[in-house]
Each structure stands twice: as structure tokens, then as C-alpha cells.
JSON list of C-alpha atoms and ligand atoms in Angstrom, two decimals:
[
{"chain": "A", "resi": 1258, "resn": "UNK", "atom": "CA", "xyz": [91.57, 114.84, 82.54]},
{"chain": "A", "resi": 1259, "resn": "UNK", "atom": "CA", "xyz": [89.63, 117.55, 84.37]},
{"chain": "A", "resi": 1260, "resn": "UNK", "atom": "CA", "xyz": [89.26, 119.60, 81.18]},
{"chain": "A", "resi": 1261, "resn": "UNK", "atom": "CA", "xyz": [88.13, 116.55, 79.28]},
{"chain": "A", "resi": 1262, "resn": "UNK", "atom": "CA", "xyz": [85.39, 115.96, 81.81]},
{"chain": "A", "resi": 1263, "resn": "UNK", "atom": "CA", "xyz": [84.24, 119.55, 81.49]},
{"chain": "A", "resi": 1264, "resn": "UNK", "atom": "CA", "xyz": [84.19, 119.21, 77.70]},
{"chain": "A", "resi": 1265, "resn": "UNK", "atom": "CA", "xyz": [82.31, 115.94, 77.95]},
{"chain": "A", "resi": 1266, "resn": "UNK", "atom": "CA", "xyz": [79.63, 117.49, 80.16]},
{"chain": "A", "resi": 1267, "resn": "UNK", "atom": "CA", "xyz": [79.13, 120.33, 77.68]},
{"chain": "A", "resi": 1268, "resn": "UNK", "atom": "CA", "xyz": [78.84, 117.83, 74.81]},
{"chain": "A", "resi": 1269, "resn": "UNK", "atom": "CA", "xyz": [76.24, 115.87, 76.77]},
{"chain": "A", "resi": 1270, "resn": "UNK", "atom": "CA", "xyz": [74.30, 119.04, 77.53]},
{"chain": "A", "resi": 1271, "resn": "UNK", "atom": "CA", "xyz": [74.23, 119.91, 73.81]},
{"chain": "A", "resi": 1272, "resn": "UNK", "atom": "CA", "xyz": [73.17, 116.39, 72.92]},
{"chain": "A", "resi": 1273, "resn": "UNK", "atom": "CA", "xyz": [70.26, 116.63, 75.37]},
{"chain": "A", "resi": 1274, "resn": "UNK", "atom": "CA", "xyz": [69.13, 119.86, 73.71]},
{"chain": "A", "resi": 1275, "resn": "UNK", "atom": "CA", "xyz": [69.30, 118.18, 70.33]},
{"chain": "A", "resi": 1276, "resn": "UNK", "atom": "CA", "xyz": [67.30, 115.19, 71.56]},
{"chain": "A", "resi": 1277, "resn": "UNK", "atom": "CA", "xyz": [64.81, 117.51, 73.30]},
{"chain": "A", "resi": 1278, "resn": "UNK", "atom": "CA", "xyz": [65.32, 115.80, 76.65]},
{"chain": "A", "resi": 1279, "resn": "UNK", "atom": "CA", "xyz": [65.86, 117.72, 79.83]},
{"chain": "A", "resi": 1280, "resn": "UNK", "atom": "CA", "xyz": [69.11, 117.51, 81.75]},
{"chain": "A", "resi": 1281, "resn": "UNK", "atom": "CA", "xyz": [67.58, 118.63, 85.06]},
{"chain": "A", "resi": 1282, "resn": "UNK", "atom": "CA", "xyz": [69.86, 119.95, 87.85]},
{"chain": "A", "resi": 1283, "resn": "UNK", "atom": "CA", "xyz": [69.61, 116.57, 89.63]},
{"chain": "A", "resi": 1284, "resn": "UNK", "atom": "CA", "xyz": [70.53, 114.66, 86.49]},
{"chain": "A", "resi": 1285, "resn": "UNK", "atom": "CA", "xyz": [73.40, 117.03, 85.75]},
{"chain": "A", "resi": 1286, "resn": "UNK", "atom": "CA", "xyz": [74.88, 116.78, 89.23]},
{"chain": "A", "resi": 1287, "resn": "UNK", "atom": "CA", "xyz": [74.58, 112.97, 89.27]},
{"chain": "A", "resi": 1288, "resn": "UNK", "atom": "CA", "xyz": [76.37, 112.96, 85.91]},
{"chain": "A", "resi": 1289, "resn": "UNK", "atom": "CA", "xyz": [79.04, 115.30, 87.26]},
{"chain": "A", "resi": 1290, "resn": "UNK", "atom": "CA", "xyz": [79.56, 113.15, 90.37]},
{"chain": "A", "resi": 1291, "resn": "UNK", "atom": "CA", "xyz": [79.99, 110.06, 88.19]},
{"chain": "A", "resi": 1292, "resn": "UNK", "atom": "CA", "xyz": [82.43, 111.89, 85.93]},
{"chain": "A", "resi": 1293, "resn": "UNK", "atom": "CA", "xyz": [84.46, 112.98, 88.94]},
{"chain": "A", "resi": 1294, "resn": "UNK", "atom": "CA", "xyz": [85.44, 109.49, 90.04]},
{"chain": "A", "resi": 1295, "resn": "UNK", "atom": "CA", "xyz": [88.52, 109.66, 87.83]},
{"chain": "A", "resi": 1296, "resn": "UNK", "atom": "CA", "xyz": [87.92, 106.75, 85.54]},
{"chain": "A", "resi": 1297, "resn": "UNK", "atom": "CA", "xyz": [86.43, 104.57, 88.23]},
{"chain": "A", "resi": 1298, "resn": "UNK", "atom": "CA", "xyz": [82.86, 103.53, 88.77]},
{"chain": "A", "resi": 1299, "resn": "UNK", "atom": "CA", "xyz": [80.62, 104.54, 91.66]},
{"chain": "A", "resi": 1300, "resn": "UNK", "atom": "CA", "xyz": [77.74, 102.79, 93.39]},
{"chain": "A", "resi": 1301, "resn": "UNK", "atom": "CA", "xyz": [74.26, 104.29, 93.76]},
{"chain": "A", "resi": 1302, "resn": "UNK", "atom": "CA", "xyz": [74.76, 104.32, 97.52]},
{"chain": "A", "resi": 1303, "resn": "UNK", "atom": "CA", "xyz": [77.93, 106.42, 97.29]},
{"chain": "A", "resi": 1304, "resn": "UNK", "atom": "CA", "xyz": [76.27, 108.72, 94.77]},
{"chain": "A", "resi": 1305, "resn": "UNK", "atom": "CA", "xyz": [73.47, 109.35, 97.23]},
{"chain": "A", "resi": 1306, "resn": "UNK", "atom": "CA", "xyz": [75.99, 110.13, 99.98]},
{"chain": "A", "resi": 1307, "resn": "UNK", "atom": "CA", "xyz": [77.82, 112.64, 97.73]},
{"chain": "A", "resi": 1308, "resn": "UNK", "atom": "CA", "xyz": [74.57, 114.16, 96.51]},
{"chain": "A", "resi": 1309, "resn": "UNK", "atom": "CA", "xyz": [73.45, 114.76, 100.10]},
{"chain": "A", "resi": 1310, "resn": "UNK", "atom": "CA", "xyz": [76.79, 116.38, 100.89]},
{"chain": "A", "resi": 1311, "resn": "UNK", "atom": "CA", "xyz": [76.42, 118.77, 97.94]},
{"chain": "A", "resi": 1312, "resn": "UNK", "atom": "CA", "xyz": [73.46, 120.73, 96.59]},
{"chain": "A", "resi": 1313, "resn": "UNK", "atom": "CA", "xyz": [70.76, 118.24, 97.60]},
{"chain": "A", "resi": 1314, "resn": "UNK", "atom": "CA", "xyz": [70.94, 117.45, 101.32]},
{"chain": "A", "resi": 1315, "resn": "UNK", "atom": "CA", "xyz": [67.46, 115.87, 101.23]},
{"chain": "A", "resi": 1316, "resn": "UNK", "atom": "CA", "xyz": [68.02, 113.70, 98.18]},
{"chain": "A", "resi": 1317, "resn": "UNK", "atom": "CA", "xyz": [66.18, 110.37, 98.30]},
{"chain": "A", "resi": 1318, "resn": "UNK", "atom": "CA", "xyz": [67.29, 107.06, 96.77]},
{"chain": "A", "resi": 1319, "resn": "UNK", "atom": "CA", "xyz": [64.50, 107.50, 94.21]},
{"chain": "A", "resi": 1320, "resn": "UNK", "atom": "CA", "xyz": [66.12, 110.78, 93.08]},
{"chain": "A", "resi": 1321, "resn": "UNK", "atom": "CA", "xyz": [69.32, 108.86, 92.31]},
{"chain": "A", "resi": 1322, "resn": "UNK", "atom": "CA", "xyz": [67.56, 105.99, 90.58]},
{"chain": "A", "resi": 1323, "resn": "UNK", "atom": "CA", "xyz": [65.47, 108.31, 88.41]},
{"chain": "A", "resi": 1324, "resn": "UNK", "atom": "CA", "xyz": [68.58, 110.25, 87.38]},
{"chain": "A", "resi": 1325, "resn": "UNK", "atom": "CA", "xyz": [70.54, 107.03, 86.74]},
{"chain": "A", "resi": 1326, "resn": "UNK", "atom": "CA", "xyz": [67.73, 105.56, 84.63]},
{"chain": "A", "resi": 1327, "resn": "UNK", "atom": "CA", "xyz": [67.62, 108.70, 82.52]},
{"chain": "A", "resi": 1328, "resn": "UNK", "atom": "CA", "xyz": [71.40, 108.73, 82.04]},
{"chain": "A", "resi": 1329, "resn": "UNK", "atom": "CA", "xyz": [71.44, 105.00, 81.20]},
{"chain": "A", "resi": 1330, "resn": "UNK", "atom": "CA", "xyz": [68.59, 105.37, 78.73]},
{"chain": "A", "resi": 1331, "resn": "UNK", "atom": "CA", "xyz": [70.40, 108.23, 77.00]},
{"chain": "A", "resi": 1332, "resn": "UNK", "atom": "CA", "xyz": [73.60, 106.17, 76.87]},
{"chain": "A", "resi": 1333, "resn": "UNK", "atom": "CA", "xyz": [75.67, 108.67, 78.86]},
{"chain": "A", "resi": 1334, "resn": "UNK", "atom": "CA", "xyz": [76.66, 106.16, 81.53]},
{"chain": "A", "resi": 1335, "resn": "UNK", "atom": "CA", "xyz": [77.09, 102.40, 81.85]},
{"chain": "A", "resi": 1336, "resn": "UNK", "atom": "CA", "xyz": [76.23, 100.04, 84.65]},
{"chain": "A", "resi": 1337, "resn": "UNK", "atom": "CA", "xyz": [79.03, 97.68, 85.63]},
{"chain": "A", "resi": 1338, "resn": "UNK", "atom": "CA", "xyz": [77.02, 94.61, 86.55]},
{"chain": "A", "resi": 1339, "resn": "UNK", "atom": "CA", "xyz": [79.69, 92.69, 88.46]},
{"chain": "A", "resi": 1340, "resn": "UNK", "atom": "CA", "xyz": [80.25, 95.55, 90.90]},
{"chain": "A", "resi": 1341, "resn": "UNK", "atom": "CA", "xyz": [76.79, 97.14, 90.61]},
{"chain": "A", "resi": 1342, "resn": "UNK", "atom": "CA", "xyz": [78.23, 100.57, 89.95]},
{"chain": "A", "resi": 1343, "resn": "UNK", "atom": "CA", "xyz": [78.06, 103.26, 87.31]},
{"chain": "A", "resi": 1344, "resn": "UNK", "atom": "CA", "xyz": [80.61, 104.94, 85.08]},
{"chain": "A", "resi": 1345, "resn": "UNK", "atom": "CA", "xyz": [80.68, 107.64, 82.44]},
{"chain": "A", "resi": 1346, "resn": "UNK", "atom": "CA", "xyz": [80.56, 106.40, 78.85]},
{"chain": "A", "resi": 1347, "resn": "UNK", "atom": "CA", "xyz": [83.33, 107.79, 76.69]},
{"chain": "A", "resi": 1348, "resn": "UNK", "atom": "CA", "xyz": [81.66, 106.79, 73.42]},
{"chain": "A", "resi": 1349, "resn": "UNK", "atom": "CA", "xyz": [78.16, 108.15, 74.14]},
{"chain": "A", "resi": 1350, "resn": "UNK", "atom": "CA", "xyz": [77.97, 109.92, 70.77]},
{"chain": "A", "resi": 1351, "resn": "UNK", "atom": "CA", "xyz": [78.00, 106.48, 69.09]},
{"chain": "A", "resi": 1352, "resn": "UNK", "atom": "CA", "xyz": [74.41, 105.45, 69.68]},
{"chain": "A", "resi": 1353, "resn": "UNK", "atom": "CA", "xyz": [74.19, 101.97, 71.24]},
{"chain": "A", "resi": 1354, "resn": "UNK", "atom": "CA", "xyz": [77.74, 100.72, 70.91]},
{"chain": "A", "resi": 1355, "resn": "UNK", "atom": "CA", "xyz": [78.89, 97.46, 72.37]},
{"chain": "A", "resi": 1356, "resn": "UNK", "atom": "CA", "xyz": [81.62, 97.56, 74.93]},
{"chain": "A", "resi": 1357, "resn": "UNK", "atom": "CA", "xyz": [83.93, 95.64, 77.19]},
{"chain": "A", "resi": 1358, "resn": "UNK", "atom": "CA", "xyz": [85.00, 96.82, 80.62]},
{"chain": "A", "resi": 1359, "resn": "UNK", "atom": "CA", "xyz": [88.41, 96.20, 82.13]},
{"chain": "A", "resi": 1360, "resn": "UNK", "atom": "CA", "xyz": [88.11, 96.61, 85.87]},
{"chain": "A", "resi": 1361, "resn": "UNK", "atom": "CA", "xyz": [91.20, 96.94, 88.06]},
{"chain": "A", "resi": 1362, "resn": "UNK", "atom": "CA", "xyz": [90.66, 95.05, 91.31]},
{"chain": "A", "resi": 1363, "resn": "UNK", "atom": "CA", "xyz": [93.20, 97.24, 93.09]},
{"chain": "A", "resi": 1364, "resn": "UNK", "atom": "CA", "xyz": [92.55, 100.90, 92.15]},
{"chain": "A", "resi": 1365, "resn": "UNK", "atom": "CA", "xyz": [89.03, 100.27, 90.72]},
{"chain": "A", "resi": 1366, "resn": "UNK", "atom": "CA", "xyz": [89.88, 102.04, 87.47]},
{"chain": "A", "resi": 1367, "resn": "UNK", "atom": "CA", "xyz": [87.51, 100.98, 84.69]},
{"chain": "A", "resi": 1368, "resn": "UNK", "atom": "CA", "xyz": [88.58, 101.16, 81.06]},
{"chain": "A", "resi": 1369, "resn": "UNK", "atom": "CA", "xyz": [86.00, 100.93, 78.33]},
{"chain": "A", "resi": 1370, "resn": "UNK", "atom": "CA", "xyz": [86.75, 99.50, 74.91]},
{"chain": "A", "resi": 1371, "resn": "UNK", "atom": "CA", "xyz": [84.39, 99.03, 72.02]},
{"chain": "A", "resi": 1372, "resn": "UNK", "atom": "CA", "xyz": [84.10, 95.41, 70.93]},
{"chain": "A", "resi": 1373, "resn": "UNK", "atom": "CA", "xyz": [83.29, 95.28, 67.25]},
{"chain": "A", "resi": 1374, "resn": "UNK", "atom": "CA", "xyz": [85.42, 92.16, 66.64]},
{"chain": "A", "resi": 1375, "resn": "UNK", "atom": "CA", "xyz": [84.06, 90.27, 69.65]},
{"chain": "A", "resi": 1376, "resn": "UNK", "atom": "CA", "xyz": [80.57, 91.24, 68.55]},
{"chain": "A", "resi": 1377, "resn": "UNK", "atom": "CA", "xyz": [81.05, 89.52, 65.21]},
{"chain": "A", "resi": 1378, "resn": "UNK", "atom": "CA", "xyz": [82.18, 86.32, 66.95]},
{"chain": "A", "resi": 1379, "resn": "UNK", "atom": "CA", "xyz": [79.29, 86.44, 69.43]},
{"chain": "A", "resi": 1380, "resn": "UNK", "atom": "CA", "xyz": [76.76, 86.97, 66.66]},
{"chain": "A", "resi": 1381, "resn": "UNK", "atom": "CA", "xyz": [78.03, 84.01, 64.68]},
{"chain": "A", "resi": 1382, "resn": "UNK", "atom": "CA", "xyz": [78.00, 81.86, 67.85]},
{"chain": "A", "resi": 1383, "resn": "UNK", "atom": "CA", "xyz": [74.42, 82.98, 68.53]},
{"chain": "A", "resi": 1384, "resn": "UNK", "atom": "CA", "xyz": [73.44, 82.06, 64.98]},
{"chain": "A", "resi": 1385, "resn": "UNK", "atom": "CA", "xyz": [74.77, 78.52, 65.49]},
{"chain": "A", "resi": 1386, "resn": "UNK", "atom": "CA", "xyz": [72.96, 78.29, 68.83]},
{"chain": "A", "resi": 1387, "resn": "UNK", "atom": "CA", "xyz": [69.74, 79.62, 67.27]},
{"chain": "A", "resi": 1388, "resn": "UNK", "atom": "CA", "xyz": [69.70, 82.61, 69.58]},
{"chain": "A", "resi": 1389, "resn": "UNK", "atom": "CA", "xyz": [69.02, 86.32, 69.19]},
{"chain": "A", "resi": 1390, "resn": "UNK", "atom": "CA", "xyz": [71.16, 88.58, 71.39]},
{"chain": "A", "resi": 1391, "resn": "UNK", "atom": "CA", "xyz": [69.50, 91.72, 72.74]},
{"chain": "A", "resi": 1392, "resn": "UNK", "atom": "CA", "xyz": [72.49, 92.91, 74.69]},
{"chain": "A", "resi": 1393, "resn": "UNK", "atom": "CA", "xyz": [75.62, 91.61, 76.28]},
{"chain": "A", "resi": 1394, "resn": "UNK", "atom": "CA", "xyz": [78.19, 92.91, 78.69]},
{"chain": "A", "resi": 1395, "resn": "UNK", "atom": "CA", "xyz": [81.81, 91.90, 78.85]},
{"chain": "A", "resi": 1396, "resn": "UNK", "atom": "CA", "xyz": [83.46, 92.64, 82.17]},
{"chain": "A", "resi": 1397, "resn": "UNK", "atom": "CA", "xyz": [87.03, 91.56, 82.80]},
{"chain": "A", "resi": 1398, "resn": "UNK", "atom": "CA", "xyz": [88.61, 91.80, 86.26]},
{"chain": "A", "resi": 1399, "resn": "UNK", "atom": "CA", "xyz": [92.33, 92.04, 86.87]},
{"chain": "A", "resi": 1400, "resn": "UNK", "atom": "CA", "xyz": [95.00, 94.67, 87.39]},
{"chain": "A", "resi": 1401, "resn": "UNK", "atom": "CA", "xyz": [95.78, 97.80, 85.39]},
{"chain": "A", "resi": 1402, "resn": "UNK", "atom": "CA", "xyz": [99.41, 98.22, 84.27]},
{"chain": "A", "resi": 1403, "resn": "UNK", "atom": "CA", "xyz": [100.11, 100.70, 87.06]},
{"chain": "A", "resi": 1404, "resn": "UNK", "atom": "CA", "xyz": [98.85, 98.40, 89.82]},
{"chain": "A", "resi": 1405, "resn": "UNK", "atom": "CA", "xyz": [100.51, 95.40, 88.22]},
{"chain": "A", "resi": 1406, "resn": "UNK", "atom": "CA", "xyz": [103.87, 97.20, 88.28]},
{"chain": "A", "resi": 1407, "resn": "UNK", "atom": "CA", "xyz": [103.37, 98.19, 91.93]},
{"chain": "A", "resi": 1408, "resn": "UNK", "atom": "CA", "xyz": [102.61, 94.55, 92.80]},
{"chain": "A", "resi": 1409, "resn": "UNK", "atom": "CA", "xyz": [105.66, 93.37, 90.88]},
{"chain": "A", "resi": 1410, "resn": "UNK", "atom": "CA", "xyz": [107.86, 95.93, 92.60]},
{"chain": "A", "resi": 1411, "resn": "UNK", "atom": "CA", "xyz": [106.71, 95.04, 96.13]},
{"chain": "A", "resi": 1412, "resn": "UNK", "atom": "CA", "xyz": [107.04, 91.35, 95.31]},
{"chain": "A", "resi": 1413, "resn": "UNK", "atom": "CA", "xyz": [110.70, 91.72, 94.38]},
{"chain": "A", "resi": 1414, "resn": "UNK", "atom": "CA", "xyz": [111.45, 93.88, 97.40]},
{"chain": "A", "resi": 1415, "resn": "UNK", "atom": "CA", "xyz": [110.20, 91.32, 99.91]},
{"chain": "B", "resi": 1715, "resn": "ZN", "atom": "ZN1", "xyz": [80.23, 103.49, 76.40]},
{"chain": "B", "resi": 1716, "resn": "ZN", "atom": "ZN1", "xyz": [94.79, 99.71, 89.06]}
]
């Protein structure tokens, strides 16, 4: 997991060079902090707290928002709307993919899946409704297998 993150950050850095956009130190560290939440998502507020604890003790909310906007625009991170938090995209090399998020209510783990099949259904529904979709987000809340098993276990014990 740790090594994967490192690899991902290097890939992103190379992609920035290719696109001729600058991954400034602030942007890089915000990206690193997001990647370090172990599959979860993190709020802008918590990012600011971590940023102040690390290399940028005087970081302002605008620093975070500027970095987040850059990372969102480049498709390196996603915003989880229902929890207003941010997570690393694991399919960033596929320009503008559609995705669904599975959010565990217990451990906050977020799993991302691409949604090609759902997309087809949505597009045909939009056609019937006479509607053009610009973007859509699918966010499902529940429990991951690990947390579900823990719940099941404690349920049977009591
Ligand atoms: Zn993604
Ligand atoms: Zn969980």
C-alpha cells in the first residue's frame, strides 16, 4: 500500500511534466496528505490542520483550496460530495472517467469503481427525459466487508 502510494505520486509528477502544469510544493504535499489517509477521504479542514503541522505552519485555507482546485481540475483527486471530503483517484490516467464511491460508515474507507455500465443506463434515461448530463456522482453508504464482519461477530457474541 505504502509503495503503491509512492509509485502513484511519481506517476502524477510525470503526468504534470507532460501536461506542462506545475506540481508546486504545496500541491505536492496536499496530494501526499490525501494519499496518506489509507483509502479514506479527508476534509479540507483536516488537511489544513495536517499541513500546518508539517512543512507549512502558516498555511491559510486559501492555500488548501487552491491546491485542491488544481488537483481536482487535473483529475488526481475526487470530492466526495456527501461527506465533503477528498480522496486520491486511482484511475487518474483515464482522463475524465465516471465513477461510483462506496463509503464505509464505520471505518470511512472509500472504494472507487468505474461505472461504464451504469453510465450507459443513465445516458439512455437522460435521452428519454430530454436531458444532457454534464456530470454525475454515485455515492453509496454502507459497511465494507471487514466492518460488516466485525458487526456480525459482536452481534452474535452479545
Ligand atoms: Zn477516479
Ligand atoms: Zn469499514
